[in-house]
């Protein structure tokens, strides 16, 4: 008899439940077959380059460090505005990653240094209803990513590339780096990071690019 007086016939199959729980923990029955696309370092349709192309909307903003600000707002417990010196006083990390641009070039082993997305998240504390991160840049560019993808160990607000300050053409003083997505998601000249319940497709996303942009699934364009 259960607490609420309902008769329970039979006995919980404890052994069976336990063994299924162990299966789940061990990932039993997963074939473990590697996804052939993800196993390749070069995503489908890409070619490796050793130079570093510059892509922008025709505007390369020059932002003096004394007027540079980055604002983090929207659905966060601690909305924050950093000035340059306060931003760079925060702990910085180094990560090496590959770039995959939707225009089919890939550049390997870029050494980035900056504030990790996870450090930023630990400071601003997204509210439980935040689902998307919207990047706003000084050149009016915007792009959108799921919060779950921003919250990854390889995502940075980078201030240095290969040991040197990021030059203006490539998005300095600070650019986003999201290595697991096509490079259009890595906003240059970042000005504002907005946490939102709703998704807000950005500059290229409203112009036919895929909303998510996984290079290994070749999510270049919205083909629906
Ligand atoms: N602010 C801003 N960020 C941007 C862009 C842009 O035009 N403005 N272009 C995107 C695109 S399409 C790509 S491929 C990369 C290019 O970065 P790079 O010029 O450093 O190679 O930046 C992305 N981030
Ligand atoms: Mo791009």
Short mmCIF file of C-alpha atoms and ligand atoms in Angstrom, two decimals:
data_model
loop_
_atom_site.label_atom_id
_atom_site.label_comp_id
_atom_site.label_asym_id
_atom_site.label_seq_id
_atom_site.Cartn_x
_atom_site.Cartn_y
_atom_site.Cartn_z
CA UNK A 1 0.00 0.00 0.00
CA UNK A 2 1.38 3.43 -0.93
CA UNK A 3 1.14 6.57 1.26
CA UNK A 4 -2.03 7.82 -0.43
CA UNK A 5 -3.82 4.49 -0.03
CA UNK A 6 -3.45 3.31 -3.61
CA UNK A 7 -2.75 -0.40 -3.77
CA UNK A 8 0.48 -1.16 -5.55
CA UNK A 9 0.57 -4.67 -6.89
CA UNK A 10 3.91 -6.13 -7.53
CA UNK A 11 7.33 -5.01 -6.55
CA UNK A 12 9.55 -2.44 -8.18
CA UNK A 13 12.02 -4.27 -10.37
CA UNK A 14 14.95 -2.84 -8.51
CA UNK A 15 17.57 -5.00 -10.17
CA UNK A 16 16.31 -4.17 -13.64
CA UNK A 17 16.12 -0.45 -12.87
CA UNK A 18 19.62 -0.50 -11.44
CA UNK A 19 21.08 -2.26 -14.43
CA UNK A 20 19.34 0.10 -16.90
CA UNK A 21 20.65 3.04 -14.94
CA UNK A 22 24.15 1.60 -15.25
CA UNK A 23 23.63 1.10 -18.99
CA UNK A 24 22.66 4.72 -19.33
CA UNK A 25 25.69 5.80 -17.36
CA UNK A 26 27.97 3.66 -19.50
CA UNK A 27 26.27 4.75 -22.73
CA UNK A 28 25.55 1.06 -23.52
CA UNK A 29 24.12 0.36 -26.98
CA UNK A 30 25.65 3.55 -28.35
CA UNK A 31 27.59 2.35 -31.36
CA UNK A 32 30.33 4.86 -30.65
CA UNK A 33 30.70 5.25 -34.40
CA UNK A 34 32.37 8.61 -34.98
CA UNK A 35 30.39 11.06 -37.07
CA UNK A 36 32.51 10.91 -40.24
CA UNK A 37 32.05 14.62 -40.84
CA UNK A 38 33.10 15.75 -37.37
CA UNK A 39 36.08 13.38 -37.39
CA UNK A 40 37.66 15.51 -40.12
CA UNK A 41 39.51 18.62 -39.12
CA UNK A 42 38.55 20.36 -42.38
CA UNK A 43 34.74 20.66 -42.59
CA UNK A 44 33.03 19.69 -45.88
CA UNK A 45 33.45 22.16 -48.74
CA UNK A 46 36.26 24.10 -47.01
CA UNK A 47 39.83 24.67 -48.16
CA UNK A 48 42.73 25.50 -45.90
CA UNK A 49 44.43 28.88 -46.21
CA UNK A 50 47.52 30.18 -44.44
CA UNK A 51 46.79 33.89 -44.89
CA UNK A 52 43.96 35.54 -42.95
CA UNK A 53 41.31 37.14 -45.18
CA UNK A 54 39.49 40.26 -43.95
CA UNK A 55 35.69 40.33 -44.26
CA UNK A 56 33.49 43.22 -43.21
CA UNK A 57 30.57 45.37 -44.34
CA UNK A 58 32.86 48.07 -45.71
CA UNK A 59 33.26 49.81 -42.36
CA UNK A 60 36.23 49.15 -40.09
CA UNK A 61 35.53 51.24 -36.99
CA UNK A 62 38.49 52.85 -35.26
CA UNK A 63 37.70 52.83 -31.55
CA UNK A 64 40.16 54.71 -29.31
CA UNK A 65 40.75 52.68 -26.15
CA UNK A 66 39.76 55.58 -23.90
CA UNK A 67 36.26 55.69 -25.34
CA UNK A 68 35.88 51.94 -25.92
CA UNK A 69 33.16 50.32 -23.77
CA UNK A 70 31.54 46.93 -23.71
CA UNK A 71 28.03 46.62 -22.29
CA UNK A 72 26.49 43.36 -21.09
CA UNK A 73 22.77 43.63 -20.53
CA UNK A 74 19.35 42.04 -21.02
CA UNK A 75 18.45 39.01 -18.91
CA UNK A 76 21.38 39.07 -16.48
CA UNK A 77 21.55 39.54 -12.70
CA UNK A 78 24.49 41.94 -13.00
CA UNK A 79 24.35 44.22 -16.03
CA UNK A 80 27.90 45.43 -16.62
CA UNK A 81 29.76 48.09 -18.56
CA UNK A 82 33.53 47.67 -18.79
CA UNK A 83 36.05 50.31 -19.74
CA UNK A 84 39.20 49.07 -21.46
CA UNK A 85 41.46 48.91 -18.38
CA UNK A 86 38.80 47.24 -16.22
CA UNK A 87 38.11 44.70 -18.94
CA UNK A 88 41.76 43.77 -19.39
CA UNK A 89 42.26 43.59 -15.60
CA UNK A 90 39.92 40.60 -15.58
CA UNK A 91 41.54 37.16 -15.86
CA UNK A 92 42.55 36.33 -19.44
CA UNK A 93 42.91 32.86 -20.96
CA UNK A 94 44.59 31.49 -24.10
CA UNK A 95 42.94 29.07 -26.52
CA UNK A 96 44.02 27.72 -29.89
CA UNK A 97 41.30 27.06 -32.46
CA UNK A 98 40.54 26.82 -36.18
CA UNK A 99 38.55 29.39 -38.16
CA UNK A 100 35.93 28.22 -40.67
CA UNK A 101 34.44 30.97 -42.82
CA UNK A 102 31.26 30.36 -44.80
CA UNK A 103 33.07 31.66 -47.91
CA UNK A 104 34.95 28.32 -47.75
CA UNK A 105 38.32 29.21 -46.25
CA UNK A 106 39.60 27.66 -43.03
CA UNK A 107 42.59 28.83 -41.06
CA UNK A 108 44.15 26.44 -38.52
CA UNK A 109 45.76 27.01 -35.12
CA UNK A 110 44.82 30.57 -34.25
CA UNK A 111 46.15 31.45 -30.82
CA UNK A 112 43.60 33.67 -29.09
CA UNK A 113 43.88 35.44 -25.76
CA UNK A 114 40.99 37.13 -23.99
CA UNK A 115 38.21 36.89 -21.45
CA UNK A 116 36.56 33.49 -21.54
CA UNK A 117 32.81 33.45 -22.11
CA UNK A 118 32.55 31.35 -18.97
CA UNK A 119 34.28 34.01 -16.91
CA UNK A 120 31.89 36.62 -18.29
CA UNK A 121 28.93 34.36 -17.47
CA UNK A 122 30.18 33.87 -13.90
CA UNK A 123 30.23 37.67 -13.42
CA UNK A 124 27.03 38.78 -15.15
CA UNK A 125 24.97 35.71 -14.18
CA UNK A 126 22.32 35.14 -16.86
CA UNK A 127 18.80 34.81 -15.50
CA UNK A 128 17.17 31.39 -15.82
CA UNK A 129 14.98 32.52 -18.74
CA UNK A 130 17.91 33.70 -20.90
CA UNK A 131 18.21 31.45 -23.98
CA UNK A 132 20.08 33.49 -26.62
CA UNK A 133 23.07 35.76 -26.79
CA UNK A 134 22.94 38.63 -29.27
CA UNK A 135 26.21 40.34 -30.24
CA UNK A 136 26.08 44.01 -31.26
CA UNK A 137 29.13 45.61 -32.87
CA UNK A 138 30.45 49.13 -33.41
CA UNK A 139 29.88 48.84 -37.18
CA UNK A 140 26.14 48.05 -36.55
CA UNK A 141 26.70 44.33 -37.31
CA UNK A 142 24.73 41.89 -35.16
CA UNK A 143 24.72 38.10 -34.84
CA UNK A 144 22.90 35.62 -32.60
CA UNK A 145 23.88 32.36 -30.88
CA UNK A 146 22.20 30.08 -28.35
CA UNK A 147 23.39 30.70 -24.79
CA UNK A 148 24.26 26.99 -24.59
CA UNK A 149 26.84 27.50 -27.36
CA UNK A 150 28.25 30.70 -25.88
CA UNK A 151 28.79 28.75 -22.65
CA UNK A 152 31.71 26.70 -23.98
CA UNK A 153 35.36 26.45 -22.97
CA UNK A 154 36.67 27.63 -26.35
CA UNK A 155 34.55 30.80 -26.60
CA UNK A 156 36.43 34.05 -25.95
CA UNK A 157 36.16 37.80 -26.10
CA UNK A 158 39.57 38.02 -27.66
CA UNK A 159 42.01 40.91 -27.29
CA UNK A 160 45.07 39.16 -28.80
CA UNK A 161 45.78 36.91 -31.76
CA UNK A 162 49.08 35.04 -31.97
CA UNK A 163 50.43 37.09 -29.07
CA UNK A 164 49.67 40.55 -30.50
CA UNK A 165 46.71 42.91 -30.00
CA UNK A 166 44.02 42.16 -32.59
CA UNK A 167 44.39 44.68 -35.39
CA UNK A 168 41.47 46.86 -36.40
CA UNK A 169 40.75 44.99 -39.66
CA UNK A 170 40.22 41.80 -37.68
CA UNK A 171 37.93 43.34 -35.06
CA UNK A 172 40.20 44.89 -32.44
CA UNK A 173 40.19 46.02 -29.71
CA UNK A 174 37.87 43.09 -28.83
CA UNK A 175 36.17 40.48 -30.98
CA UNK A 176 34.16 37.38 -30.20
CA UNK A 177 35.59 33.95 -31.09
CA UNK A 178 33.10 31.06 -31.43
CA UNK A 179 35.24 28.31 -33.06
CA UNK A 180 32.53 25.65 -33.40
CA UNK A 181 30.38 27.85 -35.68
CA UNK A 182 31.09 29.56 -38.99
CA UNK A 183 33.13 32.70 -38.47
CA UNK A 184 30.28 35.12 -39.21
CA UNK A 185 29.09 34.28 -35.66
CA UNK A 186 32.37 35.69 -34.28
CA UNK A 187 31.46 39.37 -34.05
CA UNK A 188 34.30 41.83 -34.59
CA UNK A 189 34.43 45.23 -32.80
CA UNK A 190 32.07 43.95 -30.11
CA UNK A 191 30.17 46.69 -28.29
CA UNK A 192 27.26 45.03 -26.55
CA UNK A 193 26.35 41.51 -25.49
CA UNK A 194 22.63 41.08 -24.94
CA UNK A 195 21.05 38.10 -23.16
CA UNK A 196 17.54 37.39 -24.39
CA UNK A 197 14.65 34.98 -23.99
CA UNK A 198 13.89 35.31 -27.70
CA UNK A 199 16.21 34.69 -30.61
CA UNK A 200 17.04 37.74 -32.75
CA UNK A 201 18.49 36.75 -36.10
CA UNK A 202 21.38 39.06 -36.94
CA UNK A 203 22.74 40.85 -40.00
CA UNK A 204 23.52 37.76 -42.12
CA UNK A 205 20.88 35.55 -40.51
CA UNK A 206 18.11 37.79 -41.89
CA UNK A 207 19.87 37.77 -45.29
CA UNK A 208 19.67 34.06 -45.94
CA UNK A 209 22.48 32.65 -43.83
CA UNK A 210 21.69 29.69 -41.60
CA UNK A 211 20.49 30.68 -38.14
CA UNK A 212 22.90 28.29 -36.36
CA UNK A 213 25.87 27.76 -38.70
CA UNK A 214 27.55 24.44 -37.85
CA UNK A 215 30.44 24.01 -40.35
CA UNK A 216 30.55 20.20 -40.04
CA UNK A 217 26.85 20.01 -40.96
CA UNK A 218 27.48 22.57 -43.71
CA UNK A 219 24.81 24.89 -42.35
CA UNK A 220 25.79 27.74 -44.65
CA UNK A 221 22.45 29.04 -45.86
CA UNK A 222 18.87 28.80 -44.78
CA UNK A 223 17.67 26.50 -47.55
CA UNK A 224 14.05 26.04 -46.43
N1 LIG B 1 31.30 43.47 -36.53
C1 LIG B 1 31.45 42.60 -37.53
N2 LIG B 1 31.78 41.35 -37.23
C2 LIG B 1 31.94 40.42 -38.20
C3 LIG B 1 31.73 40.76 -39.55
C4 LIG B 1 31.38 42.11 -39.86
O1 LIG B 1 31.20 42.50 -41.03
N3 LIG B 1 31.25 43.00 -38.82
N4 LIG B 1 31.90 39.80 -40.53
C5 LIG B 1 31.80 38.40 -40.11
C6 LIG B 1 32.27 37.48 -41.12
S1 LIG B 1 31.21 37.10 -42.39
C7 LIG B 1 33.46 36.82 -40.99
S2 LIG B 1 33.93 35.60 -42.04
C8 LIG B 1 34.43 37.23 -39.96
C9 LIG B 1 35.68 37.72 -40.64
O2 LIG B 1 36.65 38.00 -39.67
P1 LIG B 1 38.09 38.43 -40.20
O3 LIG B 1 37.89 39.65 -41.08
O4 LIG B 1 38.89 38.67 -38.99
O5 LIG B 1 38.59 37.26 -41.00
O6 LIG B 1 33.94 38.23 -39.10
C10 LIG B 1 32.57 38.17 -38.82
N5 LIG B 1 32.30 39.17 -37.83
MO1 LIG B 2 32.24 35.00 -43.30
#
